[in-house]
CSV table of C-alpha atoms in Angstrom, one decimal:
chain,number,residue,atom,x,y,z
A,1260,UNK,CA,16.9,-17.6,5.8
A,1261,UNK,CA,17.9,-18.1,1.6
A,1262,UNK,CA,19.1,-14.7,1.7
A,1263,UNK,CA,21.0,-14.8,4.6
A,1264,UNK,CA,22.6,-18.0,3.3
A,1265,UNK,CA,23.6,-16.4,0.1
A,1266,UNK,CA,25.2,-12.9,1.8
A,1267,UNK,CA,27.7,-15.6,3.8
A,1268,UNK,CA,28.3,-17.9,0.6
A,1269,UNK,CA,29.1,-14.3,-1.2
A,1270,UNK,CA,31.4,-12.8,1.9
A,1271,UNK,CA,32.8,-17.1,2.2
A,1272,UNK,CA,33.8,-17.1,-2.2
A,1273,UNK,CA,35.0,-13.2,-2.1
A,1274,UNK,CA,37.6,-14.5,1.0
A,1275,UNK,CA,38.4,-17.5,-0.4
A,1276,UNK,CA,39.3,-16.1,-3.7
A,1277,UNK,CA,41.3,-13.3,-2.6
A,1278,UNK,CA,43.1,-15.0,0.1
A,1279,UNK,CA,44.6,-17.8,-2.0
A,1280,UNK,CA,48.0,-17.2,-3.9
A,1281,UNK,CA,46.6,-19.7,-6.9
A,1282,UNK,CA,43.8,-20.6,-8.7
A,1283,UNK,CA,41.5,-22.6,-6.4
A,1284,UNK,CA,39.9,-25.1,-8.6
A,1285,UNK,CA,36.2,-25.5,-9.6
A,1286,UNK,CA,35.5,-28.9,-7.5
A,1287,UNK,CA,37.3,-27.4,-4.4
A,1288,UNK,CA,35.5,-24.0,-3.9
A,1289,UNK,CA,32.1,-26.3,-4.4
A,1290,UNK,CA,33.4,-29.1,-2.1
A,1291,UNK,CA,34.1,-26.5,1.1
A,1292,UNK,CA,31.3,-23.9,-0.1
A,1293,UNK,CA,28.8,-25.6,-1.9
A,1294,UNK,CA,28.6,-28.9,0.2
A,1295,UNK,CA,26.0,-31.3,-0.4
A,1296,UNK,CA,24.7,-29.3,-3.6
A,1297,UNK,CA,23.5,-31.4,-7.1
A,1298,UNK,CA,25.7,-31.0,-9.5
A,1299,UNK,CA,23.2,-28.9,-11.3
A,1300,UNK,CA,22.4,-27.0,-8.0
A,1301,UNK,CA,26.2,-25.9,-7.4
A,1302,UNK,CA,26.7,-24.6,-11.1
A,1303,UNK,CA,23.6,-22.7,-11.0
A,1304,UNK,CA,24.2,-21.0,-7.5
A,1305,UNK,CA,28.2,-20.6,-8.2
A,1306,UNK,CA,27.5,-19.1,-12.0
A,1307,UNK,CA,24.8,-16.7,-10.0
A,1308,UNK,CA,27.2,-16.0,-7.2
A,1309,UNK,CA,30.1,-15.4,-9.3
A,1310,UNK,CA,28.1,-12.3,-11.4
A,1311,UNK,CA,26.8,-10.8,-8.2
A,1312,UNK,CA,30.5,-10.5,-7.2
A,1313,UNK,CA,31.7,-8.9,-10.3
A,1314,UNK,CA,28.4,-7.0,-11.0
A,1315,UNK,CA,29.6,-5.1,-7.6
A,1316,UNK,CA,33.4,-4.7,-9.0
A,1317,UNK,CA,34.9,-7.5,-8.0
A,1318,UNK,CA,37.4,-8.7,-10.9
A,1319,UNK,CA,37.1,-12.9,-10.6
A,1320,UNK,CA,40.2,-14.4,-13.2
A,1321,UNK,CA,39.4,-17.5,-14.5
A,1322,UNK,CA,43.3,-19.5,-15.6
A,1323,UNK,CA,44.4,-23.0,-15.3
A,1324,UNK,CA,46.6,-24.7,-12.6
A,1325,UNK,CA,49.6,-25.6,-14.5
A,1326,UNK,CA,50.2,-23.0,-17.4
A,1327,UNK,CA,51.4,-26.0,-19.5
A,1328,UNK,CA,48.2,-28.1,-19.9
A,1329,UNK,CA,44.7,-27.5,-19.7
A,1330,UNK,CA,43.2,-28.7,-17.0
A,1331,UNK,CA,40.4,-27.9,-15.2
A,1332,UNK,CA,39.7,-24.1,-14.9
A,1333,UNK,CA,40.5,-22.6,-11.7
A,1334,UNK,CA,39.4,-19.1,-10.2
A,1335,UNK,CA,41.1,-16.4,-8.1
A,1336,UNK,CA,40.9,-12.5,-7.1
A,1337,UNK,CA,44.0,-10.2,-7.1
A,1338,UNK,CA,44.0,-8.0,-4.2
A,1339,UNK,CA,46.1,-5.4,-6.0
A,1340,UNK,CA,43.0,-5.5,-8.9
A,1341,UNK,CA,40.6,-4.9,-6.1
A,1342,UNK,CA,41.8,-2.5,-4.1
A,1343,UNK,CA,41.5,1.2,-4.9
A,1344,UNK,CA,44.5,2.7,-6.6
A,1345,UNK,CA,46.9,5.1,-4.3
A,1346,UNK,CA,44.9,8.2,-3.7
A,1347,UNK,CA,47.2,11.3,-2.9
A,1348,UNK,CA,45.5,13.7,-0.1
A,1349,UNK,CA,46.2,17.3,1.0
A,1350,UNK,CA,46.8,17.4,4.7
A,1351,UNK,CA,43.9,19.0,5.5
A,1352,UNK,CA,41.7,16.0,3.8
A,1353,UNK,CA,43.6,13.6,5.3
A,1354,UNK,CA,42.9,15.0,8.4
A,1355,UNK,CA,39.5,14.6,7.6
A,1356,UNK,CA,39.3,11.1,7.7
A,1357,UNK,CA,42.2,10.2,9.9
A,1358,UNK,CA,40.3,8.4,12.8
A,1359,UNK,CA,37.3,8.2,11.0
A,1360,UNK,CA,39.1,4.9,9.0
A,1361,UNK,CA,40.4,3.4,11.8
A,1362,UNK,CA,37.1,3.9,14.3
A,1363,UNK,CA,34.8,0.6,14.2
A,1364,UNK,CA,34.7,-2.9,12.7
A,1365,UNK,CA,30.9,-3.8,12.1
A,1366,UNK,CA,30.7,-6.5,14.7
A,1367,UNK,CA,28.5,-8.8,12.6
A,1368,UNK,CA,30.5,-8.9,9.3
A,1369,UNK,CA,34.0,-9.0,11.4
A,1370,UNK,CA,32.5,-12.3,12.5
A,1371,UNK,CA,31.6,-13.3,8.8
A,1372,UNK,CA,35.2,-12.9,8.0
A,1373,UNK,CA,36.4,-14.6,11.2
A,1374,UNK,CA,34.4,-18.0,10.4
A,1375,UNK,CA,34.8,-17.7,6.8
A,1376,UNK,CA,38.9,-17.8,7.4
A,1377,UNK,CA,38.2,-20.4,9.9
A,1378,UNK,CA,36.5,-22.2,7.7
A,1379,UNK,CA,38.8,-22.5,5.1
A,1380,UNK,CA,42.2,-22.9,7.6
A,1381,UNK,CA,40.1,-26.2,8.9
A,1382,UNK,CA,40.0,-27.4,5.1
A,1383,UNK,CA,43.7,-27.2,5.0
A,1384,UNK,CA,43.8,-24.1,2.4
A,1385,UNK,CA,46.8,-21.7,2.5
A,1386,UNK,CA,45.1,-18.1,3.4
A,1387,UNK,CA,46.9,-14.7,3.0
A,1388,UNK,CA,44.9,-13.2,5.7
A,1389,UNK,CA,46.9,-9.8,4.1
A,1390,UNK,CA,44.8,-9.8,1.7
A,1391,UNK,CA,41.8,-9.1,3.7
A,1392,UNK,CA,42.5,-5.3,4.5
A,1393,UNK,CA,40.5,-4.7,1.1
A,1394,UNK,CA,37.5,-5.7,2.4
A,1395,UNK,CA,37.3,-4.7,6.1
A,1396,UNK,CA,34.5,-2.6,6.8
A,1397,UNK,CA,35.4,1.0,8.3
A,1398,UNK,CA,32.3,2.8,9.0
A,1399,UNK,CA,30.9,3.6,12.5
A,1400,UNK,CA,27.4,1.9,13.0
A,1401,UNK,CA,26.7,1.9,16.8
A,1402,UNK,CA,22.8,1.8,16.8
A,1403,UNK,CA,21.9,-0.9,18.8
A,1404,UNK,CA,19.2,-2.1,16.2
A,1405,UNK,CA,21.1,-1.6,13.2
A,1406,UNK,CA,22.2,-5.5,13.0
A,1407,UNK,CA,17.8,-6.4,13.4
A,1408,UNK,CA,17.2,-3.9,10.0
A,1409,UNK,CA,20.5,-4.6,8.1
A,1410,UNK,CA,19.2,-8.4,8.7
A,1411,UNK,CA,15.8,-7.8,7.8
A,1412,UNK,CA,16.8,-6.6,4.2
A,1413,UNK,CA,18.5,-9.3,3.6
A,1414,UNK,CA,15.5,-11.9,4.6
A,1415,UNK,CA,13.0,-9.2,3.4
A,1416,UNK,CA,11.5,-9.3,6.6
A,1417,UNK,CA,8.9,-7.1,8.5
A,1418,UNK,CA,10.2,-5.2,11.3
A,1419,UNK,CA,8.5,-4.1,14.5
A,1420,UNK,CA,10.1,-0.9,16.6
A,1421,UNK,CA,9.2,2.0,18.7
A,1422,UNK,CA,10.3,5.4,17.3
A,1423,UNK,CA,10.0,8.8,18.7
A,1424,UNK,CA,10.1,11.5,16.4
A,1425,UNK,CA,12.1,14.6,16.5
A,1426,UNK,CA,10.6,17.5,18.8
A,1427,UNK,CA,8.2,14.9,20.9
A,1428,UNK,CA,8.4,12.8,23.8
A,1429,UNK,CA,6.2,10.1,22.3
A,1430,UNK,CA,7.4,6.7,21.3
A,1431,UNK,CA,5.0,5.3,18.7
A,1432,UNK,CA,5.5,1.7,17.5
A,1433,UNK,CA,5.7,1.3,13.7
A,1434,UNK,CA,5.5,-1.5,11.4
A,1435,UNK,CA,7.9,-1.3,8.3
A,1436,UNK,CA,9.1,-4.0,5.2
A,1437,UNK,CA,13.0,-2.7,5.1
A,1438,UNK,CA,14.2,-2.3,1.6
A,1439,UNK,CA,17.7,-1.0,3.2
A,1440,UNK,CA,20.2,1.0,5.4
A,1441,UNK,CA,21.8,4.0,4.2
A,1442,UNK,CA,23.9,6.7,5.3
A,1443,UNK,CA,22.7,10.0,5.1
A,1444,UNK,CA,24.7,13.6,6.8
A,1445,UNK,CA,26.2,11.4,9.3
A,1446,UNK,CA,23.4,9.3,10.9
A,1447,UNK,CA,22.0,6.0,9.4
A,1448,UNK,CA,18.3,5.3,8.4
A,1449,UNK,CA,16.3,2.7,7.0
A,1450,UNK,CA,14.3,2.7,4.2
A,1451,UNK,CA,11.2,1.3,3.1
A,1452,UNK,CA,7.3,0.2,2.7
A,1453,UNK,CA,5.8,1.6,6.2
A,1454,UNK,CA,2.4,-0.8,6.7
A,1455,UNK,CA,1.4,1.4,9.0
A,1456,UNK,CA,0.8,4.8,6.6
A,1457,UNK,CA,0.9,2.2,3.6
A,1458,UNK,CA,3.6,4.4,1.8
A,1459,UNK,CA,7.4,4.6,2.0
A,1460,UNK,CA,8.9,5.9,4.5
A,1461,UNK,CA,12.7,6.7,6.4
A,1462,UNK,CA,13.6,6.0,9.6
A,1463,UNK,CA,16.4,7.7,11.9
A,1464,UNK,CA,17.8,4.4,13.2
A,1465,UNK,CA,19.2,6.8,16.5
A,1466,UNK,CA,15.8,7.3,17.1
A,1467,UNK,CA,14.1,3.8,17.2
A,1468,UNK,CA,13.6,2.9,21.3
A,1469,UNK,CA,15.0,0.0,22.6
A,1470,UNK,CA,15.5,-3.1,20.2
A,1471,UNK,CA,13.7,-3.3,16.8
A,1472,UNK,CA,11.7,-6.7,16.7
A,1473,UNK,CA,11.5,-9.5,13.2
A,1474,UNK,CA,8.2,-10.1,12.4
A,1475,UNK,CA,6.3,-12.5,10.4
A,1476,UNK,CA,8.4,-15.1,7.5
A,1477,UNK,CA,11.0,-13.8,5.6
A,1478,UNK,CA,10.5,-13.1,1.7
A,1479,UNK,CA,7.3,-12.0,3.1
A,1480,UNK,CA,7.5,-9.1,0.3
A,1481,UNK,CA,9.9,-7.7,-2.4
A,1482,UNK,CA,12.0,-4.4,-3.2
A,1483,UNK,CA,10.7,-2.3,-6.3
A,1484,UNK,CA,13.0,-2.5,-9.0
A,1485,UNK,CA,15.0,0.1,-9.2
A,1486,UNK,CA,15.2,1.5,-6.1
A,1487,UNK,CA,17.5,4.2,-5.0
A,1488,UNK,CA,18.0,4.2,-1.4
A,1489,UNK,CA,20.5,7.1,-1.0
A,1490,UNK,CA,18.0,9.3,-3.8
A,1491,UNK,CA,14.9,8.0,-1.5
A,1492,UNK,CA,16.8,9.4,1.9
A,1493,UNK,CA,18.3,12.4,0.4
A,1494,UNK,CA,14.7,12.9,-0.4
A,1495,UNK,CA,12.4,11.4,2.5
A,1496,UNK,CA,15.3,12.8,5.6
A,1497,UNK,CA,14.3,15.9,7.1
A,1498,UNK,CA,16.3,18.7,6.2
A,1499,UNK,CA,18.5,19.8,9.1
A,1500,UNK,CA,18.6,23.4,10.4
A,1501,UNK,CA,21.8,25.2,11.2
A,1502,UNK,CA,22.8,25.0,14.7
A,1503,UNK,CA,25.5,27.6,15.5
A,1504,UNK,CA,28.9,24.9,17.2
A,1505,UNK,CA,31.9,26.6,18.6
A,1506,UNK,CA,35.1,24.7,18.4
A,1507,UNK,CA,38.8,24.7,20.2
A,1508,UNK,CA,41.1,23.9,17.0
A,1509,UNK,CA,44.8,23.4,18.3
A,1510,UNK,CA,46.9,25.8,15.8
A,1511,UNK,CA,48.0,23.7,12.8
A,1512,UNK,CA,45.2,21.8,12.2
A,1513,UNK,CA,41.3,21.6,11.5
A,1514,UNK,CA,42.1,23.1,7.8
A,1515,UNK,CA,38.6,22.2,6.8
A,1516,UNK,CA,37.3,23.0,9.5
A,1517,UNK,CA,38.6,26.7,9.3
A,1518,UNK,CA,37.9,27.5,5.8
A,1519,UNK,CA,33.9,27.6,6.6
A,1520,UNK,CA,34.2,29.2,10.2
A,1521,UNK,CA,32.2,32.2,10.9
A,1522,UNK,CA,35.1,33.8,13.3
A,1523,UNK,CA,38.7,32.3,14.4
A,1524,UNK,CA,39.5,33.8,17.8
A,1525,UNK,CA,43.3,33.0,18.1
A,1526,UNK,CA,45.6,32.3,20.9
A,1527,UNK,CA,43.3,30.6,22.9
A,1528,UNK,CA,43.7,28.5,26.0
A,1529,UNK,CA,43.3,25.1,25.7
A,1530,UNK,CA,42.3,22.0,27.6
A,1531,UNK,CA,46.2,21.4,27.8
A,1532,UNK,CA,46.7,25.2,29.3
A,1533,UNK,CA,48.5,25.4,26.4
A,1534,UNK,CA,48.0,29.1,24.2
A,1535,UNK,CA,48.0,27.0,21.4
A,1536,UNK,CA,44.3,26.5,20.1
A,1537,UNK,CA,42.1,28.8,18.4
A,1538,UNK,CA,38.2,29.0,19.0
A,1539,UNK,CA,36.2,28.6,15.9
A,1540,UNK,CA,32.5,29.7,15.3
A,1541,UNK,CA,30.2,27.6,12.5
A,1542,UNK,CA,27.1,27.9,12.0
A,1543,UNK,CA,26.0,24.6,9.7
A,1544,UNK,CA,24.0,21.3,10.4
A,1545,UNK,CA,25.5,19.4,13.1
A,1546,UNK,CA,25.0,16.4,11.0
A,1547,UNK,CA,27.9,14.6,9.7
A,1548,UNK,CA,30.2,17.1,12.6
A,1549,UNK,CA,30.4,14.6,14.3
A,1550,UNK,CA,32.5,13.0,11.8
A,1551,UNK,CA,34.4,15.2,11.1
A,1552,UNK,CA,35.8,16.4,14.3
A,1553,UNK,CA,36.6,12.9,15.4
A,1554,UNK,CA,38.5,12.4,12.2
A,1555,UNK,CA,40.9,15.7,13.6
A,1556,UNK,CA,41.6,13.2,16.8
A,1557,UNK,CA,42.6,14.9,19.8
A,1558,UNK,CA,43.5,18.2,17.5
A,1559,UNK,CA,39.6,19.4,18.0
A,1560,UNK,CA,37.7,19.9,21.3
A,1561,UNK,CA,34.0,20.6,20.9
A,1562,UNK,CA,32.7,23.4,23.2
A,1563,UNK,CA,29.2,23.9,22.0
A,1564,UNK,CA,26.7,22.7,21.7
A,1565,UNK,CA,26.4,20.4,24.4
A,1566,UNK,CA,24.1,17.3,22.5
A,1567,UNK,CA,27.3,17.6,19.7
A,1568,UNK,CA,30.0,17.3,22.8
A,1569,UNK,CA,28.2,14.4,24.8
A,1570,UNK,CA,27.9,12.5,21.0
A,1571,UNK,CA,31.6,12.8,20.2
A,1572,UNK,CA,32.9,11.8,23.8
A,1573,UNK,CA,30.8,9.0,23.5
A,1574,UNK,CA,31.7,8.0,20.6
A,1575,UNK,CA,35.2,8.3,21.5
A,1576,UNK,CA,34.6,6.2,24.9
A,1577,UNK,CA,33.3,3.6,22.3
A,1578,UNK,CA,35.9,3.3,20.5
A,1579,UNK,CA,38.2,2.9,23.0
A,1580,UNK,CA,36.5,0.5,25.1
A,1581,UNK,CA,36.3,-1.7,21.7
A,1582,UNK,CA,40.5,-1.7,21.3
A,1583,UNK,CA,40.6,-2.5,24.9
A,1584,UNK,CA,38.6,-5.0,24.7
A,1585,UNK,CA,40.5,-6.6,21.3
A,1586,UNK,CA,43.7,-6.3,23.2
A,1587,UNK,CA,42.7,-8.6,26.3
């Protein structure tokens, strides 16, 4: 559980940092994060802590409390050095990822954040929950066994599951050390050190059968230096084959969309009896489509092919059962 402990000290100093208007004094973060620690225990862990932050981007200023005297050192993160500068889009790519920002909150880190601000309210500390736009998490992740692996890399765990493979009906159960979860042409996998066939391996997480299973301790083995997990899916992933998808585009939008259609049949009739759609043919992987029509909104209808329609409509039903369930 170490490394589990350490992801929610990192997520607990990155909010506390950021959400303070001041510098939060040495003896304070390690009195509400580091409780109970040695005094050679808490410098060790906060100096180690404080590196993996910035060695990821994060820009931790170190100043005093009163400008006048120099008193103990205190630490703090500026939201507006954090956050990404303003990024002008064309209308057609902001189009593109419209919904696709707003879709999903990963459950398990939105409750990170949630206790970690709880946390620190109960201690008395003045949080500018504002702040905490910068590090919401805005990708789509509704595999129901993606919380098992993205926990298993961090405990370095051995995970049990049942897969079926593309093209058969057979569910075979694998054994497999996760070194990490990537995102790959739309779908998630997990990569790493299959037991089983004693070589590394990817693993569709859309495809695992029921609920992946922990096995065995944790730190039960390590992650090769240097590894690449996007470079190992890019490679490992099976290449998709075109699939021919026919769209209704209402007139206006999809510009994206357009510019690598086969045909545009125009003044089509639309779901809203409305002559104002046109019908596109593609003919490209349907991976990652997904995606991208749901970032048009209600602007793109999918037609064909029917696996592509039943994805995005549930996907949609997903993410509206989610706000209705944050607004009760």
């Amino acid at each position: 559980m170490a490394a589990v402990r350490k992801s929610e000290r990192l997520m607990n100093l990155l909010i506390m940092l950021l959400v303070q208007r001041h510098f939060v004094p040495k003896q304070r973060i390690r009195s509400i994060l580091y409780p109970g620690s040695t005094d050679d225990a808490f410098e060790k862990m906060f100096e180690r802590d404080k590196e993996e932050l910035r060695s990821l981007g994060v820009p931790i200023e170190v100043g005093h409390m009163d400008a006048y005297f120099d008193d103990e050192p205190g630490y703090r993160i500026q939201p507006e050095q954090l956050g990404l500068p303003a990024i002008e889009l064309e209308a057609d790519e902001a189009a593109v990822i419209g919904l696709v920002t707003r879709v999903w909150q990963h459950a398990r880190l939105a409750e990170a954040t949630t206790d970690a601000v709880r946390k620190l309210s109960a201690a008395g500390i003045d949080v500018d929950v504002s702040a905490l736009d910068i590090v919401e998490p805005r990708l789509s992740a509704d595999e129901p066994s993606f919380d098992v692996f993205w926990e298993a890399t961090q405990e370095r765990c051995e995970v049990e599951f049942d897969y079926r493979t593309a093209g058969s009906a057979e569910t075979i159960t694998r054994h497999l050390q996760p070194w990490g979860v990537a995102r790959h042409s739309g779908r998630w996998y997990v990569v790493g050190h299959d037991t089983d066939r004693g070589e590394e391996r990817v693993f569709r997480l859309s495809r695992v059968q029921g609920q992946a299973r922990r096995r065995g301790p944790a730190a039960a083995y390590d992650v090769p230096p240097g590894t690449d997990l996007q470079a190992l899916t890019r490679r490992l992933a099976p290449t998709p084959a075109p699939e021919q998808a026919v769209l209704l585009v209402r007139r206006g939008a999809g510009h994206l969309l357009r510019r690598g259609a086969d045909s545009i049949e125009t003044d089509v009739v639309g779901p809203d009896d409305a002559t104002t759609w046109d019908r596109l043919v593609l003919t490209r992987s349907s991976l990652g489509l997904a995606d991208e029509v749901l970032g048009h909104g209600s602007a793109v209808v999918v037609e064909e092919p029917l696996d592509l329609r039943a994805e995005v409509v549930a996907r949609l039903r997903t993410t509206l059962e989610t706000a209705a369930g944050e607004r009760r």
